[in-house]
Coordinates of C-alpha atoms and ligand atoms in Angstrom, one line a residue:
X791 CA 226.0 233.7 42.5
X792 CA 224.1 236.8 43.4
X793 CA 225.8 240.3 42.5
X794 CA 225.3 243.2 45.1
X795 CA 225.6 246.8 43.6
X796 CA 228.8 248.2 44.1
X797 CA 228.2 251.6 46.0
X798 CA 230.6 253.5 43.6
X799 CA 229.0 252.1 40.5
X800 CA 225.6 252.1 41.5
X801 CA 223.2 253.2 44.1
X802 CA 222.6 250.2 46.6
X803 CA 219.4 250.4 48.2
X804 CA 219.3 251.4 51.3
X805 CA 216.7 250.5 54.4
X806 CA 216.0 251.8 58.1
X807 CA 217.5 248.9 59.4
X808 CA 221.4 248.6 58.3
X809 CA 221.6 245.3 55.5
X810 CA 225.2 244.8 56.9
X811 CA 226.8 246.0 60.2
X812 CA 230.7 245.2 60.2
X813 CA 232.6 245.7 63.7
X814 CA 236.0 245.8 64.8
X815 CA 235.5 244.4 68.2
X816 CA 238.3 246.8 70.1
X817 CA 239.1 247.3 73.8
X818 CA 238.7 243.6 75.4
X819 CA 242.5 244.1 76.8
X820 CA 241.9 247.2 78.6
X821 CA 238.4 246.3 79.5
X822 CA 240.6 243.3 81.3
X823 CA 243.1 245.9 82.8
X824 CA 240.6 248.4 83.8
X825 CA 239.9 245.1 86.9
X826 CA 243.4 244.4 87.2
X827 CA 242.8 241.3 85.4
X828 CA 245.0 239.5 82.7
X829 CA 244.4 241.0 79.4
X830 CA 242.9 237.0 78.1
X831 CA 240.4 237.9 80.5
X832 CA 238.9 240.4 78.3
X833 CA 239.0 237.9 75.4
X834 CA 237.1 235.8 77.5
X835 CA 234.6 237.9 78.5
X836 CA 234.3 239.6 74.6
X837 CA 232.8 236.1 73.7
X838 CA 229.8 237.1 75.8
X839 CA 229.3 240.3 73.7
X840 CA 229.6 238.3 70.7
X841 CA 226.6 236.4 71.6
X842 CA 224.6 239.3 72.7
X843 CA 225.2 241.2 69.6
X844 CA 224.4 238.3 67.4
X845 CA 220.8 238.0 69.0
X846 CA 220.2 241.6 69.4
X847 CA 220.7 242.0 65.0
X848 CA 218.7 238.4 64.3
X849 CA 216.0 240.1 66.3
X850 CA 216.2 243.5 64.7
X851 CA 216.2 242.1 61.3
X852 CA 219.7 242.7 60.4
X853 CA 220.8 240.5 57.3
X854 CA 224.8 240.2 57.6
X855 CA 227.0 240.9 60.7
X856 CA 230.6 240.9 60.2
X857 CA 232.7 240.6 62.9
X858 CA 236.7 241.5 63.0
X859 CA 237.9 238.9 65.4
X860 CA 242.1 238.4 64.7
X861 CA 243.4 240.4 61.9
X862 CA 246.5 239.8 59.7
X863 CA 248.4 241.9 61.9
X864 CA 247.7 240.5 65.6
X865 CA 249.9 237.7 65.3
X866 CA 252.7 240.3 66.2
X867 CA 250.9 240.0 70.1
X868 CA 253.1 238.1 72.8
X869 CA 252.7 234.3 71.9
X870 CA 250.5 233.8 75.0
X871 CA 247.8 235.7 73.7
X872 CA 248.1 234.5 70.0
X873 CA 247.6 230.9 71.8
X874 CA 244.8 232.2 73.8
X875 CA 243.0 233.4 71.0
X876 CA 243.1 230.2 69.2
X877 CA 241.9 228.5 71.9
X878 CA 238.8 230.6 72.4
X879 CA 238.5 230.0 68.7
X880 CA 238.9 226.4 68.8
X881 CA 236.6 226.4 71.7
X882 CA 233.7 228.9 70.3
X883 CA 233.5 226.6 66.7
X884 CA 233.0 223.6 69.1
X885 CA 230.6 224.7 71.2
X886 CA 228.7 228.0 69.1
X887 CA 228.2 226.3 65.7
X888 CA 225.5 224.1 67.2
X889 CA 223.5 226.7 68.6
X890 CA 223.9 229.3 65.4
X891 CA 222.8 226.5 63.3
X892 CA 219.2 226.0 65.6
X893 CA 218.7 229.8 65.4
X894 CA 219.0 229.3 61.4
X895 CA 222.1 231.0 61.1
X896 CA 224.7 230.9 58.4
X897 CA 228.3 230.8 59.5
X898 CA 231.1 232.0 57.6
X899 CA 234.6 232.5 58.0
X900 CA 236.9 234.7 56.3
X901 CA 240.3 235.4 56.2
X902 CA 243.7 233.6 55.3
X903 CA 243.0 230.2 56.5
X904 CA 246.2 229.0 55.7
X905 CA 248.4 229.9 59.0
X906 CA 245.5 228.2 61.2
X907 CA 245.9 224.9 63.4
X908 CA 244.0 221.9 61.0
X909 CA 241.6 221.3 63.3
X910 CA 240.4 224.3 63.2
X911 CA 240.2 224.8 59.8
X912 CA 238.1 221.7 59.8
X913 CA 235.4 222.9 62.5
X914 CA 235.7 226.1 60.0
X915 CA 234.2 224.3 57.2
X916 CA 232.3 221.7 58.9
X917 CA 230.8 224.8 60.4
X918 CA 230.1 226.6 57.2
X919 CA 228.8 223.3 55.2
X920 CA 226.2 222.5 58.2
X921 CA 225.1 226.2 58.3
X922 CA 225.1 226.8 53.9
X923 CA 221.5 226.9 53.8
X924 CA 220.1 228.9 57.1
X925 CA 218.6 232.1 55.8
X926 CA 218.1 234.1 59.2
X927 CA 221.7 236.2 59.7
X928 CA 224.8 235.2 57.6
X929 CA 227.5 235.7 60.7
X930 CA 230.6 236.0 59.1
X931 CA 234.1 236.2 61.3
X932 CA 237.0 237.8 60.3
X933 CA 239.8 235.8 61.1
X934 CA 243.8 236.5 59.8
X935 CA 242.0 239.0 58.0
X936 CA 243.4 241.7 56.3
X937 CA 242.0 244.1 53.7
X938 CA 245.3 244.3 52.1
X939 CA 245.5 240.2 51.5
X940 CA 241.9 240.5 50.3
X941 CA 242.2 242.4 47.4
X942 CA 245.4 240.2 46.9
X943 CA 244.0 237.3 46.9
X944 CA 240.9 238.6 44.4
X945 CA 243.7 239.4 42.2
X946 CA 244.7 235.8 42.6
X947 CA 242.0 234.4 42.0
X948 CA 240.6 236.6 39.2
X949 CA 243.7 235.9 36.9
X950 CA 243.8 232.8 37.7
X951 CA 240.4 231.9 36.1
X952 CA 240.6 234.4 33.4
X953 CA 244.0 235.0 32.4
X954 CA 243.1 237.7 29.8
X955 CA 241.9 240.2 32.5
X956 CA 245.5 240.5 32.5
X957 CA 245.0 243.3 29.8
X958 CA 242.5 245.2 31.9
X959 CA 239.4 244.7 34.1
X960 CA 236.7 245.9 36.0
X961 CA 235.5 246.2 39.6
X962 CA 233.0 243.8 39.2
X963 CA 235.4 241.2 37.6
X964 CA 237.7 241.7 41.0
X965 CA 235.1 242.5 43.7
X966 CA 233.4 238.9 42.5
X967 CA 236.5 237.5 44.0
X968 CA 237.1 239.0 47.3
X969 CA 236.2 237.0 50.5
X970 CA 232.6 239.0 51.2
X971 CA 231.5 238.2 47.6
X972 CA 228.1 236.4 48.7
X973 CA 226.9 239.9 50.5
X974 CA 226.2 243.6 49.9
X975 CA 229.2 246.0 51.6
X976 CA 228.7 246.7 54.5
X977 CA 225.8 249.8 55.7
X978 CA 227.0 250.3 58.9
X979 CA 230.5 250.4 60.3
X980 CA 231.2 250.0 64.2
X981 CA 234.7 250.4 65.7
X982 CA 234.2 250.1 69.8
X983 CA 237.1 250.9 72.1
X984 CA 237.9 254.7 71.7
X985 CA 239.9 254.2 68.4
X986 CA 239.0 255.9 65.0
X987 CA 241.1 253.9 63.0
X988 CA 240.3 251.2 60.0
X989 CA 243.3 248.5 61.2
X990 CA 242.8 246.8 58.1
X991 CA 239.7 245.8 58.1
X992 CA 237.5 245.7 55.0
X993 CA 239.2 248.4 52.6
X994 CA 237.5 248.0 49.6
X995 CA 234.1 246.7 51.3
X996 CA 233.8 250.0 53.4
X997 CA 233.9 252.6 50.2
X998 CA 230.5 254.2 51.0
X999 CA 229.9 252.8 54.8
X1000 CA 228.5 254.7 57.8
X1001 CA 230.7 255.1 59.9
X1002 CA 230.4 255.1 63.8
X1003 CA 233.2 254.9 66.4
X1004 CA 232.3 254.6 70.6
X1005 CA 234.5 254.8 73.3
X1006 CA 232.4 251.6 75.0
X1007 CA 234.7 248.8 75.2
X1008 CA 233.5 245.3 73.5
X1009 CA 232.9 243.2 76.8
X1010 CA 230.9 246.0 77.2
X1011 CA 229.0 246.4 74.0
X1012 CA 225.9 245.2 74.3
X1013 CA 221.8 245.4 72.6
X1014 CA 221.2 249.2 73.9
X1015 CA 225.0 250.0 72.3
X1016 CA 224.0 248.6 69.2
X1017 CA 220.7 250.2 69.2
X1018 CA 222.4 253.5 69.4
X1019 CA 225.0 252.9 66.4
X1020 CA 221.5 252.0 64.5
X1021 CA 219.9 254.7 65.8
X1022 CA 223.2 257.4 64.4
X1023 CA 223.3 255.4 61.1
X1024 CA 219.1 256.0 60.7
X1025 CA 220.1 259.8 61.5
X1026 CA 222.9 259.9 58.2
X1027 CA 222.2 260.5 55.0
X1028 CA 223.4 258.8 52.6
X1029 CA 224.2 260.5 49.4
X1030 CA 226.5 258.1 47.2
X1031 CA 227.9 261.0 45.6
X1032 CA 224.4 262.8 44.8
X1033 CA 222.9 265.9 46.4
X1034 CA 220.5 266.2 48.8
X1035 CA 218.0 268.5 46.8
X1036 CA 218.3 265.2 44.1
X1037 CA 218.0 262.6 47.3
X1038 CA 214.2 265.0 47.7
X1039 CA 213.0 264.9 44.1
X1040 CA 213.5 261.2 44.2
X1041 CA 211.3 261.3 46.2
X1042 CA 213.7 259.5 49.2
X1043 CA 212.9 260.4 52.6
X1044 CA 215.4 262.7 53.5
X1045 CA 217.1 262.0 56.4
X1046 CA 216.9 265.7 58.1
X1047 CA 213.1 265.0 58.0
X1048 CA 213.8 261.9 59.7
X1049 CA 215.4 263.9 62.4
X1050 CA 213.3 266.7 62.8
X1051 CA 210.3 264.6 63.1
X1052 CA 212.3 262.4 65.6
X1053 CA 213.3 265.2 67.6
X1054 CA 210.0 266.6 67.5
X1055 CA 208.9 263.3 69.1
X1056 CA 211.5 263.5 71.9
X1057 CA 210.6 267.1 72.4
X1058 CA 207.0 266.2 72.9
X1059 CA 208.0 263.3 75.2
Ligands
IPE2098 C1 240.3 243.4 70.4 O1 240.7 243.8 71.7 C2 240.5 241.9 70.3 C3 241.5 241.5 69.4 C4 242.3 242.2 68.7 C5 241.7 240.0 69.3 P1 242.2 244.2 72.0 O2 242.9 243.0 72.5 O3 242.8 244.9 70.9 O4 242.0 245.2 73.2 P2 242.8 246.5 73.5 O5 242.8 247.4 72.3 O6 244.2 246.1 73.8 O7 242.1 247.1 74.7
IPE2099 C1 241.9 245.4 65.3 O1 242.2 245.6 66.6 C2 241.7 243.9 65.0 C3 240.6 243.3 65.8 C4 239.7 243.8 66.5 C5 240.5 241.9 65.6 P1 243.6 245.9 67.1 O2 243.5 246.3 68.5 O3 244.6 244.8 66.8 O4 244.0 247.2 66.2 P2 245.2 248.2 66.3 O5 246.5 247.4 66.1 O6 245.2 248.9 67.6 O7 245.0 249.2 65.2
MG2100 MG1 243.0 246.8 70.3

């Protein structure tokens, strides 16, 4: 298996276009009330800004997407909705996998499988097995995920197949085992829906993210949105615990550059 860099151990390379983008899809239930419709209605209707979003970063050459779609938490949400939820699941791995797979996408799931209907833990990994060897975008959904349960369940896992790192261990010998081990952390972090808060998500994954929160509510998160959260990220930069005047002598763009020559450009325009 490949090994990304860990951003705290070393520098990960880093491009104009985010590697990873990782979103909690927020506001789909006041989207709904906003139109005095049911709050499912927004669920419905997120679906649509799943689709768009997965196009838009195919076509801008983004490598990973991760998106947050029922968290370890949101089974504490009136049963009708928890149903609802499944449903749209059940239906979107009936009906999506088909049509990621003829784009060449690579589907993954992750998240603690375990509380899930069978059948859809089968479309799951029917799903993931059809899709192992597509090389365009690796889509991976976060489902009864939990960043808390992750680093768990790497613990699990870790001392389960080495019982002497009992005794002491590294991050590489846990972060090999957490559910996102086949990609780099994320670059870019997206929260929609007005909140500024990590609900979590990917704890350990979002160490040396960029992070961007919007007010715009999923259903309503769409190609020019995402362009802008690329747009903010291509603005940062990103030190990984060095200084700027090193980030220069490295001979690394600097990002301010980037942004006076950018605004120079709008100026002119
Ligand atoms: C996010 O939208 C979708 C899920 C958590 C499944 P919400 O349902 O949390 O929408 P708001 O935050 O209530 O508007
Ligand atoms: C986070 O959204 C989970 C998902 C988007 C799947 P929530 O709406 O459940 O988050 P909190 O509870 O408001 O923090
Ligand atoms: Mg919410």
């Amino acid at each position: 298996m490949t090994l990304f860099p860990s951003s705290t151990q070393e520098i990960p390379p880093v491009g104009e276009v985010p590697r990873h983008i990782a979103i909690i899809m927020d506001g789909n239930g006041r989207w709904a009330k906003k139109r005095f419709m049911p709050r499912v209605a927004g669920h419905k209707r997120g679906v649509e800004a799943v689709r768009e979003i997965i196009k838009a970063c195919v076509e801008r050459g983004v490598s990973y997407l991760t998106l947050f779609a029922f968290s370890s938490e949101n089974w504490r949400r009136p049963q009708e909705e928890v149903s609802f939820l499944m449903q749209l699941f059940l239906r979107a791995l009936e009906v999506e996998v088909a049509k990621l797979h003829e784009n060449g996408i690579r589907f993954r799931v992750v998240g603690d499988l375990s509380r899930f209907d069978p059948q859809i833990v089968d479309l799951i990994q029917r799903g993931e097995a059809l899709t192992a060897g597509n090389t365009s975008l690796t889509l991976t959904i976060a489902a009864n995920y939990g960043g808390r349960w992750d680093i768990l369940q790497a613990m699990e896992k870790m001392l389960a197949a080495n019982p002497e790192k009992r005794g002491g261990f590294a991050e590489a010998d846990l972060s090999a085992h957490l559910a996102l081990n086949y990609g780099p952390e994320p670059d870019l972090f997206i929260r929609t829906g007005g909140e500024q808060r990590i609900s979590n998500f990917l704890l350990w994954q979002l160490a040396y993210s960029e992070f961007y929160f919007t007010d715009t509510l999923w259903p309503e998160f769409d190609a020019a949105a995402l362009d802008l959260a690329i747009a903010s990220y291509q603005q940062r930069e990103r030190r990984f615990g060095r200084t700027s005047e090193q980030l220069q002598s490295d001979g690394a763009t600097p990002r301010s550059e980037v942004q006076a020559r950018s605004s120079a450009t709008s100026e002119n325009a």
